[in-house]
């Protein structure tokens, strides 16, 4: 959460409290205009409100004011240098047919649709934020691919869908953990994987790669 939106939230909450008293409630939409002119900031505040803080749709303005005012330079939502390295943010894929891609990622892979517009869409899956951008897709021709976490039951259900059977599988699994390797409608290489970094590192202790060196 950058300084600008933080100050706006504090200002809106203060005005609401001044006008209607300490019992007034707000939702995160109160801090934005009635048009989708800043979707990135909207998603940032929405994730903080819903996923991180697990707040109700409406909360007392006094509570929100106190929470936002307490965000300091060590917060993951501040503008500090440390906050700029807080993990993976989002993935954007160029797609040639928005409807087909929405059906693939939403209907087949179970991504949740958030918003769409003439030239794109935002979807989410757990903590993953996916942007589909309408344009000329140029999928990688090398091993570059994007992996998403699924448990074995979910992968089994996906395999039973007609859309999965129609999708191209670009390789079979030969590494630790269960994986499915498929291409999206534009040929972007995807992996559905049930393992984690921790399980992969554990497997390397038993069967290391050639020339493996531990970096920490």
mmCIF file with all atom_site columns, C-alpha atoms in Angstrom:
data_model
loop_
_atom_site.group_PDB
_atom_site.id
_atom_site.type_symbol
_atom_site.label_atom_id
_atom_site.label_alt_id
_atom_site.label_comp_id
_atom_site.label_asym_id
_atom_site.label_entity_id
_atom_site.label_seq_id
_atom_site.pdbx_PDB_ins_code
_atom_site.Cartn_x
_atom_site.Cartn_y
_atom_site.Cartn_z
_atom_site.occupancy
_atom_site.B_iso_or_equiv
_atom_site.pdbx_formal_charge
_atom_site.auth_seq_id
_atom_site.auth_comp_id
_atom_site.auth_asym_id
_atom_site.auth_atom_id
_atom_site.pdbx_PDB_model_num
ATOM 1   C CA . UNK A 1 1   ? 0.000   0.000   0.000   1.00 0.00 ? 1   UNK A CA 1
ATOM 2   C CA . UNK A 1 2   ? 1.733   3.160   -1.152  1.00 0.00 ? 2   UNK A CA 1
ATOM 3   C CA . UNK A 1 3   ? 1.771   6.455   0.701   1.00 0.00 ? 3   UNK A CA 1
ATOM 4   C CA . UNK A 1 4   ? -0.815  8.060   -1.590  1.00 0.00 ? 4   UNK A CA 1
ATOM 5   C CA . UNK A 1 5   ? -3.548  5.463   -1.037  1.00 0.00 ? 5   UNK A CA 1
ATOM 6   C CA . UNK A 1 6   ? -2.688  5.228   2.663   1.00 0.00 ? 6   UNK A CA 1
ATOM 7   C CA . UNK A 1 7   ? -3.239  8.971   3.051   1.00 0.00 ? 7   UNK A CA 1
ATOM 8   C CA . UNK A 1 8   ? -6.466  8.763   1.053   1.00 0.00 ? 8   UNK A CA 1
ATOM 9   C CA . UNK A 1 9   ? -7.831  5.994   3.286   1.00 0.00 ? 9   UNK A CA 1
ATOM 10  C CA . UNK A 1 10  ? -6.988  8.001   6.401   1.00 0.00 ? 10  UNK A CA 1
ATOM 11  C CA . UNK A 1 11  ? -8.625  11.123  4.951   1.00 0.00 ? 11  UNK A CA 1
ATOM 12  C CA . UNK A 1 12  ? -11.820 9.322   3.890   1.00 0.00 ? 12  UNK A CA 1
ATOM 13  C CA . UNK A 1 13  ? -12.140 7.566   7.247   1.00 0.00 ? 13  UNK A CA 1
ATOM 14  C CA . UNK A 1 14  ? -11.577 10.816  9.137   1.00 0.00 ? 14  UNK A CA 1
ATOM 15  C CA . UNK A 1 15  ? -14.227 12.606  7.072   1.00 0.00 ? 15  UNK A CA 1
ATOM 16  C CA . UNK A 1 16  ? -16.735 9.773   7.553   1.00 0.00 ? 16  UNK A CA 1
ATOM 17  C CA . UNK A 1 17  ? -16.154 9.769   11.310  1.00 0.00 ? 17  UNK A CA 1
ATOM 18  C CA . UNK A 1 18  ? -16.491 13.556  11.478  1.00 0.00 ? 18  UNK A CA 1
ATOM 19  C CA . UNK A 1 19  ? -19.750 13.500  9.503   1.00 0.00 ? 19  UNK A CA 1
ATOM 20  C CA . UNK A 1 20  ? -21.461 10.446  11.030  1.00 0.00 ? 20  UNK A CA 1
ATOM 21  C CA . UNK A 1 21  ? -19.678 9.616   14.264  1.00 0.00 ? 21  UNK A CA 1
ATOM 22  C CA . UNK A 1 22  ? -17.549 6.751   15.554  1.00 0.00 ? 22  UNK A CA 1
ATOM 23  C CA . UNK A 1 23  ? -20.074 4.088   14.552  1.00 0.00 ? 23  UNK A CA 1
ATOM 24  C CA . UNK A 1 24  ? -19.898 4.759   10.810  1.00 0.00 ? 24  UNK A CA 1
ATOM 25  C CA . UNK A 1 25  ? -18.739 1.851   8.663   1.00 0.00 ? 25  UNK A CA 1
ATOM 26  C CA . UNK A 1 26  ? -16.860 1.728   5.353   1.00 0.00 ? 26  UNK A CA 1
ATOM 27  C CA . UNK A 1 27  ? -15.905 -0.817  2.708   1.00 0.00 ? 27  UNK A CA 1
ATOM 28  C CA . UNK A 1 28  ? -12.718 -0.665  0.656   1.00 0.00 ? 28  UNK A CA 1
ATOM 29  C CA . UNK A 1 29  ? -14.761 0.675   -2.276  1.00 0.00 ? 29  UNK A CA 1
ATOM 30  C CA . UNK A 1 30  ? -15.223 3.905   -0.294  1.00 0.00 ? 30  UNK A CA 1
ATOM 31  C CA . UNK A 1 31  ? -11.687 4.927   -1.218  1.00 0.00 ? 31  UNK A CA 1
ATOM 32  C CA . UNK A 1 32  ? -12.202 4.758   -4.979  1.00 0.00 ? 32  UNK A CA 1
ATOM 33  C CA . UNK A 1 33  ? -14.267 6.581   -7.593  1.00 0.00 ? 33  UNK A CA 1
ATOM 34  C CA . UNK A 1 34  ? -17.257 4.842   -9.180  1.00 0.00 ? 34  UNK A CA 1
ATOM 35  C CA . UNK A 1 35  ? -15.208 3.785   -12.186 1.00 0.00 ? 35  UNK A CA 1
ATOM 36  C CA . UNK A 1 36  ? -12.405 1.314   -12.725 1.00 0.00 ? 36  UNK A CA 1
ATOM 37  C CA . UNK A 1 37  ? -9.664  3.841   -13.494 1.00 0.00 ? 37  UNK A CA 1
ATOM 38  C CA . UNK A 1 38  ? -6.993  2.378   -11.192 1.00 0.00 ? 38  UNK A CA 1
ATOM 39  C CA . UNK A 1 39  ? -7.450  -1.425  -11.085 1.00 0.00 ? 39  UNK A CA 1
ATOM 40  C CA . UNK A 1 40  ? -3.949  -2.141  -9.757  1.00 0.00 ? 40  UNK A CA 1
ATOM 41  C CA . UNK A 1 41  ? -4.403  0.001   -6.641  1.00 0.00 ? 41  UNK A CA 1
ATOM 42  C CA . UNK A 1 42  ? -7.931  -1.337  -6.183  1.00 0.00 ? 42  UNK A CA 1
ATOM 43  C CA . UNK A 1 43  ? -6.620  -4.917  -6.240  1.00 0.00 ? 43  UNK A CA 1
ATOM 44  C CA . UNK A 1 44  ? -3.827  -4.006  -3.798  1.00 0.00 ? 44  UNK A CA 1
ATOM 45  C CA . UNK A 1 45  ? -6.279  -2.600  -1.257  1.00 0.00 ? 45  UNK A CA 1
ATOM 46  C CA . UNK A 1 46  ? -8.755  -5.444  -1.867  1.00 0.00 ? 46  UNK A CA 1
ATOM 47  C CA . UNK A 1 47  ? -6.094  -8.076  -1.182  1.00 0.00 ? 47  UNK A CA 1
ATOM 48  C CA . UNK A 1 48  ? -4.965  -6.272  1.966   1.00 0.00 ? 48  UNK A CA 1
ATOM 49  C CA . UNK A 1 49  ? -8.581  -5.965  3.146   1.00 0.00 ? 49  UNK A CA 1
ATOM 50  C CA . UNK A 1 50  ? -9.860  -9.450  2.227   1.00 0.00 ? 50  UNK A CA 1
ATOM 51  C CA . UNK A 1 51  ? -6.892  -11.834 2.107   1.00 0.00 ? 51  UNK A CA 1
ATOM 52  C CA . UNK A 1 52  ? -4.398  -10.356 4.552   1.00 0.00 ? 52  UNK A CA 1
ATOM 53  C CA . UNK A 1 53  ? -6.642  -8.799  7.196   1.00 0.00 ? 53  UNK A CA 1
ATOM 54  C CA . UNK A 1 54  ? -9.735  -10.980 6.537   1.00 0.00 ? 54  UNK A CA 1
ATOM 55  C CA . UNK A 1 55  ? -12.036 -8.050  7.214   1.00 0.00 ? 55  UNK A CA 1
ATOM 56  C CA . UNK A 1 56  ? -15.793 -8.028  6.750   1.00 0.00 ? 56  UNK A CA 1
ATOM 57  C CA . UNK A 1 57  ? -17.262 -6.217  3.759   1.00 0.00 ? 57  UNK A CA 1
ATOM 58  C CA . UNK A 1 58  ? -18.089 -3.290  6.050   1.00 0.00 ? 58  UNK A CA 1
ATOM 59  C CA . UNK A 1 59  ? -15.943 -2.327  9.039   1.00 0.00 ? 59  UNK A CA 1
ATOM 60  C CA . UNK A 1 60  ? -15.941 0.642   11.393  1.00 0.00 ? 60  UNK A CA 1
ATOM 61  C CA . UNK A 1 61  ? -14.036 3.578   9.962   1.00 0.00 ? 61  UNK A CA 1
ATOM 62  C CA . UNK A 1 62  ? -12.303 4.035   13.324  1.00 0.00 ? 62  UNK A CA 1
ATOM 63  C CA . UNK A 1 63  ? -10.916 0.494   13.085  1.00 0.00 ? 63  UNK A CA 1
ATOM 64  C CA . UNK A 1 64  ? -9.651  0.948   9.522   1.00 0.00 ? 64  UNK A CA 1
ATOM 65  C CA . UNK A 1 65  ? -8.132  4.323   10.384  1.00 0.00 ? 65  UNK A CA 1
ATOM 66  C CA . UNK A 1 66  ? -6.198  2.796   13.280  1.00 0.00 ? 66  UNK A CA 1
ATOM 67  C CA . UNK A 1 67  ? -5.015  -0.183  11.216  1.00 0.00 ? 67  UNK A CA 1
ATOM 68  C CA . UNK A 1 68  ? -3.779  1.916   8.293   1.00 0.00 ? 68  UNK A CA 1
ATOM 69  C CA . UNK A 1 69  ? -2.223  4.556   10.546  1.00 0.00 ? 69  UNK A CA 1
ATOM 70  C CA . UNK A 1 70  ? -0.212  1.808   12.253  1.00 0.00 ? 70  UNK A CA 1
ATOM 71  C CA . UNK A 1 71  ? 1.463   0.715   9.000   1.00 0.00 ? 71  UNK A CA 1
ATOM 72  C CA . UNK A 1 72  ? 5.070   1.797   9.394   1.00 0.00 ? 72  UNK A CA 1
ATOM 73  C CA . UNK A 1 73  ? 8.291   1.517   7.422   1.00 0.00 ? 73  UNK A CA 1
ATOM 74  C CA . UNK A 1 74  ? 8.646   -2.168  8.298   1.00 0.00 ? 74  UNK A CA 1
ATOM 75  C CA . UNK A 1 75  ? 5.199   -3.049  6.981   1.00 0.00 ? 75  UNK A CA 1
ATOM 76  C CA . UNK A 1 76  ? 4.867   -5.165  3.857   1.00 0.00 ? 76  UNK A CA 1
ATOM 77  C CA . UNK A 1 77  ? 2.566   -2.436  2.525   1.00 0.00 ? 77  UNK A CA 1
ATOM 78  C CA . UNK A 1 78  ? 4.876   0.547   2.967   1.00 0.00 ? 78  UNK A CA 1
ATOM 79  C CA . UNK A 1 79  ? 7.146   2.181   0.415   1.00 0.00 ? 79  UNK A CA 1
ATOM 80  C CA . UNK A 1 80  ? 10.342  0.965   2.067   1.00 0.00 ? 80  UNK A CA 1
ATOM 81  C CA . UNK A 1 81  ? 13.095  -0.744  0.106   1.00 0.00 ? 81  UNK A CA 1
ATOM 82  C CA . UNK A 1 82  ? 12.347  -4.009  1.902   1.00 0.00 ? 82  UNK A CA 1
ATOM 83  C CA . UNK A 1 83  ? 8.709   -3.865  0.838   1.00 0.00 ? 83  UNK A CA 1
ATOM 84  C CA . UNK A 1 84  ? 9.754   -3.688  -2.794  1.00 0.00 ? 84  UNK A CA 1
ATOM 85  C CA . UNK A 1 85  ? 11.122  -7.227  -2.481  1.00 0.00 ? 85  UNK A CA 1
ATOM 86  C CA . UNK A 1 86  ? 8.131   -8.870  -0.873  1.00 0.00 ? 86  UNK A CA 1
ATOM 87  C CA . UNK A 1 87  ? 7.657   -11.719 -3.338  1.00 0.00 ? 87  UNK A CA 1
ATOM 88  C CA . UNK A 1 88  ? 6.129   -12.443 -6.717  1.00 0.00 ? 88  UNK A CA 1
ATOM 89  C CA . UNK A 1 89  ? 3.415   -9.922  -7.645  1.00 0.00 ? 89  UNK A CA 1
ATOM 90  C CA . UNK A 1 90  ? 1.600   -11.007 -10.798 1.00 0.00 ? 90  UNK A CA 1
ATOM 91  C CA . UNK A 1 91  ? 1.894   -12.776 -14.130 1.00 0.00 ? 91  UNK A CA 1
ATOM 92  C CA . UNK A 1 92  ? 0.788   -11.195 -17.415 1.00 0.00 ? 92  UNK A CA 1
ATOM 93  C CA . UNK A 1 93  ? 0.229   -13.330 -20.506 1.00 0.00 ? 93  UNK A CA 1
ATOM 94  C CA . UNK A 1 94  ? -0.514  -12.023 -23.983 1.00 0.00 ? 94  UNK A CA 1
ATOM 95  C CA . UNK A 1 95  ? -3.497  -13.858 -25.443 1.00 0.00 ? 95  UNK A CA 1
ATOM 96  C CA . UNK A 1 96  ? -5.031  -13.752 -28.910 1.00 0.00 ? 96  UNK A CA 1
ATOM 97  C CA . UNK A 1 97  ? -8.594  -14.642 -27.879 1.00 0.00 ? 97  UNK A CA 1
ATOM 98  C CA . UNK A 1 98  ? -9.770  -13.318 -24.528 1.00 0.00 ? 98  UNK A CA 1
ATOM 99  C CA . UNK A 1 99  ? -12.928 -15.435 -24.336 1.00 0.00 ? 99  UNK A CA 1
ATOM 100 C CA . UNK A 1 100 ? -11.051 -18.650 -25.111 1.00 0.00 ? 100 UNK A CA 1
ATOM 101 C CA . UNK A 1 101 ? -8.392  -17.846 -22.520 1.00 0.00 ? 101 UNK A CA 1
ATOM 102 C CA . UNK A 1 102 ? -10.983 -17.008 -19.861 1.00 0.00 ? 102 UNK A CA 1
ATOM 103 C CA . UNK A 1 103 ? -12.688 -20.331 -20.515 1.00 0.00 ? 103 UNK A CA 1
ATOM 104 C CA . UNK A 1 104 ? -9.364  -22.166 -20.292 1.00 0.00 ? 104 UNK A CA 1
ATOM 105 C CA . UNK A 1 105 ? -8.063  -20.552 -17.103 1.00 0.00 ? 105 UNK A CA 1
ATOM 106 C CA . UNK A 1 106 ? -11.458 -20.200 -15.446 1.00 0.00 ? 106 UNK A CA 1
ATOM 107 C CA . UNK A 1 107 ? -13.405 -23.178 -16.735 1.00 0.00 ? 107 UNK A CA 1
ATOM 108 C CA . UNK A 1 108 ? -10.594 -25.729 -16.896 1.00 0.00 ? 108 UNK A CA 1
ATOM 109 C CA . UNK A 1 109 ? -7.995  -24.618 -14.365 1.00 0.00 ? 109 UNK A CA 1
ATOM 110 C CA . UNK A 1 110 ? -10.363 -23.091 -11.810 1.00 0.00 ? 110 UNK A CA 1
ATOM 111 C CA . UNK A 1 111 ? -9.043  -19.531 -11.728 1.00 0.00 ? 111 UNK A CA 1
ATOM 112 C CA . UNK A 1 112 ? -11.499 -16.993 -10.312 1.00 0.00 ? 112 UNK A CA 1
ATOM 113 C CA . UNK A 1 113 ? -12.464 -14.180 -12.655 1.00 0.00 ? 113 UNK A CA 1
ATOM 114 C CA . UNK A 1 114 ? -12.129 -10.762 -11.022 1.00 0.00 ? 114 UNK A CA 1
ATOM 115 C CA . UNK A 1 115 ? -12.662 -8.171  -13.776 1.00 0.00 ? 115 UNK A CA 1
ATOM 116 C CA . UNK A 1 116 ? -12.507 -7.982  -17.561 1.00 0.00 ? 116 UNK A CA 1
ATOM 117 C CA . UNK A 1 117 ? -12.423 -5.149  -20.074 1.00 0.00 ? 117 UNK A CA 1
ATOM 118 C CA . UNK A 1 118 ? -12.089 -4.809  -23.842 1.00 0.00 ? 118 UNK A CA 1
ATOM 119 C CA . UNK A 1 119 ? -8.427  -5.772  -23.973 1.00 0.00 ? 119 UNK A CA 1
ATOM 120 C CA . UNK A 1 120 ? -7.817  -7.838  -20.875 1.00 0.00 ? 120 UNK A CA 1
ATOM 121 C CA . UNK A 1 121 ? -8.892  -9.501  -17.658 1.00 0.00 ? 121 UNK A CA 1
ATOM 122 C CA . UNK A 1 122 ? -7.691  -10.140 -14.115 1.00 0.00 ? 122 UNK A CA 1
ATOM 123 C CA . UNK A 1 123 ? -8.046  -13.563 -12.551 1.00 0.00 ? 123 UNK A CA 1
ATOM 124 C CA . UNK A 1 124 ? -6.861  -15.039 -9.276  1.00 0.00 ? 124 UNK A CA 1
ATOM 125 C CA . UNK A 1 125 ? -5.996  -18.464 -7.927  1.00 0.00 ? 125 UNK A CA 1
ATOM 126 C CA . UNK A 1 126 ? -4.978  -18.519 -4.282  1.00 0.00 ? 126 UNK A CA 1
ATOM 127 C CA . UNK A 1 127 ? -2.292  -15.846 -4.004  1.00 0.00 ? 127 UNK A CA 1
ATOM 128 C CA . UNK A 1 128 ? -1.670  -15.874 -7.748  1.00 0.00 ? 128 UNK A CA 1
ATOM 129 C CA . UNK A 1 129 ? -2.787  -12.794 -9.707  1.00 0.00 ? 129 UNK A CA 1
ATOM 130 C CA . UNK A 1 130 ? -3.017  -13.464 -13.437 1.00 0.00 ? 130 UNK A CA 1
ATOM 131 C CA . UNK A 1 131 ? -3.492  -10.777 -16.070 1.00 0.00 ? 131 UNK A CA 1
ATOM 132 C CA . UNK A 1 132 ? -4.629  -11.759 -19.561 1.00 0.00 ? 132 UNK A CA 1
ATOM 133 C CA . UNK A 1 133 ? -3.705  -9.060  -22.066 1.00 0.00 ? 133 UNK A CA 1
ATOM 134 C CA . UNK A 1 134 ? -5.265  -9.183  -25.524 1.00 0.00 ? 134 UNK A CA 1
ATOM 135 C CA . UNK A 1 135 ? -2.609  -8.957  -28.216 1.00 0.00 ? 135 UNK A CA 1
ATOM 136 C CA . UNK A 1 136 ? -0.218  -10.943 -30.352 1.00 0.00 ? 136 UNK A CA 1
ATOM 137 C CA . UNK A 1 137 ? 0.839   -13.939 -28.284 1.00 0.00 ? 137 UNK A CA 1
ATOM 138 C CA . UNK A 1 138 ? 4.411   -15.170 -28.698 1.00 0.00 ? 138 UNK A CA 1
ATOM 139 C CA . UNK A 1 139 ? 4.808   -18.234 -26.459 1.00 0.00 ? 139 UNK A CA 1
ATOM 140 C CA . UNK A 1 140 ? 8.304   -19.290 -25.511 1.00 0.00 ? 140 UNK A CA 1
ATOM 141 C CA . UNK A 1 141 ? 9.930   -21.925 -27.688 1.00 0.00 ? 141 UNK A CA 1
ATOM 142 C CA . UNK A 1 142 ? 12.334  -23.067 -24.955 1.00 0.00 ? 142 UNK A CA 1
ATOM 143 C CA . UNK A 1 143 ? 11.783  -24.698 -21.554 1.00 0.00 ? 143 UNK A CA 1
ATOM 144 C CA . UNK A 1 144 ? 10.365  -21.498 -20.028 1.00 0.00 ? 144 UNK A CA 1
ATOM 145 C CA . UNK A 1 145 ? 7.019   -22.264 -18.389 1.00 0.00 ? 145 UNK A CA 1
ATOM 146 C CA . UNK A 1 146 ? 4.719   -21.167 -15.580 1.00 0.00 ? 146 UNK A CA 1
ATOM 147 C CA . UNK A 1 147 ? 3.861   -23.532 -12.721 1.00 0.00 ? 147 UNK A CA 1
ATOM 148 C CA . UNK A 1 148 ? 0.786   -23.371 -10.499 1.00 0.00 ? 148 UNK A CA 1
ATOM 149 C CA . UNK A 1 149 ? 0.141   -25.322 -7.302  1.00 0.00 ? 149 UNK A CA 1
ATOM 150 C CA . UNK A 1 150 ? -2.616  -27.963 -7.361  1.00 0.00 ? 150 UNK A CA 1
ATOM 151 C CA . UNK A 1 151 ? -3.215  -30.940 -5.125  1.00 0.00 ? 151 UNK A CA 1
ATOM 152 C CA . UNK A 1 152 ? -3.503  -34.399 -6.632  1.00 0.00 ? 152 UNK A CA 1
ATOM 153 C CA . UNK A 1 153 ? -7.308  -34.528 -6.351  1.00 0.00 ? 153 UNK A CA 1
ATOM 154 C CA . UNK A 1 154 ? -7.669  -31.248 -8.234  1.00 0.00 ? 154 UNK A CA 1
ATOM 155 C CA . UNK A 1 155 ? -5.354  -32.445 -10.986 1.00 0.00 ? 155 UNK A CA 1
ATOM 156 C CA . UNK A 1 156 ? -7.322  -35.675 -11.292 1.00 0.00 ? 156 UNK A CA 1
ATOM 157 C CA . UNK A 1 157 ? -10.544 -33.702 -11.734 1.00 0.00 ? 157 UNK A CA 1
ATOM 158 C CA . UNK A 1 158 ? -8.928  -31.483 -14.363 1.00 0.00 ? 158 UNK A CA 1
ATOM 159 C CA . UNK A 1 159 ? -7.699  -34.516 -16.295 1.00 0.00 ? 159 UNK A CA 1
ATOM 160 C CA . UNK A 1 160 ? -11.268 -35.768 -16.572 1.00 0.00 ? 160 UNK A CA 1
ATOM 161 C CA . UNK A 1 161 ? -12.505 -32.616 -18.294 1.00 0.00 ? 161 UNK A CA 1
ATOM 162 C CA . UNK A 1 162 ? -12.978 -32.545 -22.048 1.00 0.00 ? 162 UNK A CA 1
ATOM 163 C CA . UNK A 1 163 ? -11.014 -29.302 -22.341 1.00 0.00 ? 163 UNK A CA 1
ATOM 164 C CA . UNK A 1 164 ? -7.962  -30.956 -20.783 1.00 0.00 ? 164 UNK A CA 1
ATOM 165 C CA . UNK A 1 165 ? -8.070  -33.802 -23.268 1.00 0.00 ? 165 UNK A CA 1
ATOM 166 C CA . UNK A 1 166 ? -8.144  -31.255 -26.081 1.00 0.00 ? 166 UNK A CA 1
ATOM 167 C CA . UNK A 1 167 ? -5.156  -29.310 -24.721 1.00 0.00 ? 167 UNK A CA 1
ATOM 168 C CA . UNK A 1 168 ? -1.652  -30.137 -25.918 1.00 0.00 ? 168 UNK A CA 1
ATOM 169 C CA . UNK A 1 169 ? 0.583   -31.786 -23.316 1.00 0.00 ? 169 UNK A CA 1
ATOM 170 C CA . UNK A 1 170 ? 4.098   -30.511 -23.910 1.00 0.00 ? 170 UNK A CA 1
ATOM 171 C CA . UNK A 1 171 ? 6.001   -33.051 -21.812 1.00 0.00 ? 171 UNK A CA 1
ATOM 172 C CA . UNK A 1 172 ? 5.545   -35.874 -19.324 1.00 0.00 ? 172 UNK A CA 1
ATOM 173 C CA . UNK A 1 173 ? 6.604   -35.680 -15.700 1.00 0.00 ? 173 UNK A CA 1
ATOM 174 C CA . UNK A 1 174 ? 10.020  -36.969 -14.657 1.00 0.00 ? 174 UNK A CA 1
ATOM 175 C CA . UNK A 1 175 ? 10.743  -34.908 -11.525 1.00 0.00 ? 175 UNK A CA 1
ATOM 176 C CA . UNK A 1 176 ? 9.735   -34.960 -7.861  1.00 0.00 ? 176 UNK A CA 1
ATOM 177 C CA . UNK A 1 177 ? 6.025   -34.403 -7.188  1.00 0.00 ? 177 UNK A CA 1
ATOM 178 C CA . UNK A 1 178 ? 3.014   -34.938 -9.420  1.00 0.00 ? 178 UNK A CA 1
ATOM 179 C CA . UNK A 1 179 ? 2.813   -32.637 -12.430 1.00 0.00 ? 179 UNK A CA 1
ATOM 180 C CA . UNK A 1 180 ? 0.736   -32.062 -15.534 1.00 0.00 ? 180 UNK A CA 1
ATOM 181 C CA . UNK A 1 181 ? 2.300   -30.147 -18.418 1.00 0.00 ? 181 UNK A CA 1
ATOM 182 C CA . UNK A 1 182 ? -0.171  -28.491 -20.778 1.00 0.00 ? 182 UNK A CA 1
ATOM 183 C CA . UNK A 1 183 ? -0.318  -25.526 -23.114 1.00 0.00 ? 183 UNK A CA 1
ATOM 184 C CA . UNK A 1 184 ? -2.969  -22.830 -22.993 1.00 0.00 ? 184 UNK A CA 1
ATOM 185 C CA . UNK A 1 185 ? -4.888  -21.856 -26.182 1.00 0.00 ? 185 UNK A CA 1
ATOM 186 C CA . UNK A 1 186 ? -1.975  -19.664 -27.322 1.00 0.00 ? 186 UNK A CA 1
ATOM 187 C CA . UNK A 1 187 ? 0.729   -22.231 -26.629 1.00 0.00 ? 187 UNK A CA 1
ATOM 188 C CA . UNK A 1 188 ? 2.019   -20.791 -23.350 1.00 0.00 ? 188 UNK A CA 1
ATOM 189 C CA . UNK A 1 189 ? 3.609   -23.684 -21.464 1.00 0.00 ? 189 UNK A CA 1
ATOM 190 C CA . UNK A 1 190 ? 2.044   -24.402 -18.073 1.00 0.00 ? 190 UNK A CA 1
ATOM 191 C CA . UNK A 1 191 ? 2.730   -26.859 -15.287 1.00 0.00 ? 191 UNK A CA 1
ATOM 192 C CA . UNK A 1 192 ? 0.241   -27.959 -12.638 1.00 0.00 ? 192 UNK A CA 1
ATOM 193 C CA . UNK A 1 193 ? 2.399   -29.141 -9.744  1.00 0.00 ? 193 UNK A CA 1
ATOM 194 C CA . UNK A 1 194 ? 1.599   -30.716 -6.379  1.00 0.00 ? 194 UNK A CA 1
ATOM 195 C CA . UNK A 1 195 ? 5.020   -30.228 -4.787  1.00 0.00 ? 195 UNK A CA 1
ATOM 196 C CA . UNK A 1 196 ? 6.801   -27.254 -3.237  1.00 0.00 ? 196 UNK A CA 1
ATOM 197 C CA . UNK A 1 197 ? 10.295  -25.814 -3.023  1.00 0.00 ? 197 UNK A CA 1
ATOM 198 C CA . UNK A 1 198 ? 10.723  -27.539 0.344   1.00 0.00 ? 198 UNK A CA 1
ATOM 199 C CA . UNK A 1 199 ? 9.779   -30.960 -1.023  1.00 0.00 ? 199 UNK A CA 1
ATOM 200 C CA . UNK A 1 200 ? 12.039  -30.449 -4.044  1.00 0.00 ? 200 UNK A CA 1
ATOM 201 C CA . UNK A 1 201 ? 15.004  -29.522 -1.852  1.00 0.00 ? 201 UNK A CA 1
ATOM 202 C CA . UNK A 1 202 ? 14.370  -32.556 0.341   1.00 0.00 ? 202 UNK A CA 1
ATOM 203 C CA . UNK A 1 203 ? 14.414  -34.785 -2.736  1.00 0.00 ? 203 UNK A CA 1
ATOM 204 C CA . UNK A 1 204 ? 17.740  -33.282 -3.819  1.00 0.00 ? 204 UNK A CA 1
ATOM 205 C CA . UNK A 1 205 ? 19.307  -34.362 -0.539  1.00 0.00 ? 205 UNK A CA 1
ATOM 206 C CA . UNK A 1 206 ? 18.558  -37.930 -1.569  1.00 0.00 ? 206 UNK A CA 1
ATOM 207 C CA . UNK A 1 207 ? 19.163  -37.647 -5.302  1.00 0.00 ? 207 UNK A CA 1
ATOM 208 C CA . UNK A 1 208 ? 21.116  -34.467 -6.170  1.00 0.00 ? 208 UNK A CA 1
ATOM 209 C CA . UNK A 1 209 ? 21.402  -33.024 -9.666  1.00 0.00 ? 209 UNK A CA 1
ATOM 210 C CA . UNK A 1 210 ? 24.767  -33.292 -11.401 1.00 0.00 ? 210 UNK A CA 1
ATOM 211 C CA . UNK A 1 211 ? 27.013  -30.485 -10.144 1.00 0.00 ? 211 UNK A CA 1
ATOM 212 C CA . UNK A 1 212 ? 24.542  -29.445 -7.417  1.00 0.00 ? 212 UNK A CA 1
ATOM 213 C CA . UNK A 1 213 ? 25.765  -26.796 -4.944  1.00 0.00 ? 213 UNK A CA 1
ATOM 214 C CA . UNK A 1 214 ? 23.822  -25.594 -1.905  1.00 0.00 ? 214 UNK A CA 1
ATOM 215 C CA . UNK A 1 215 ? 23.770  -21.796 -1.780  1.00 0.00 ? 215 UNK A CA 1
ATOM 216 C CA . UNK A 1 216 ? 22.797  -21.393 1.874   1.00 0.00 ? 216 UNK A CA 1
#
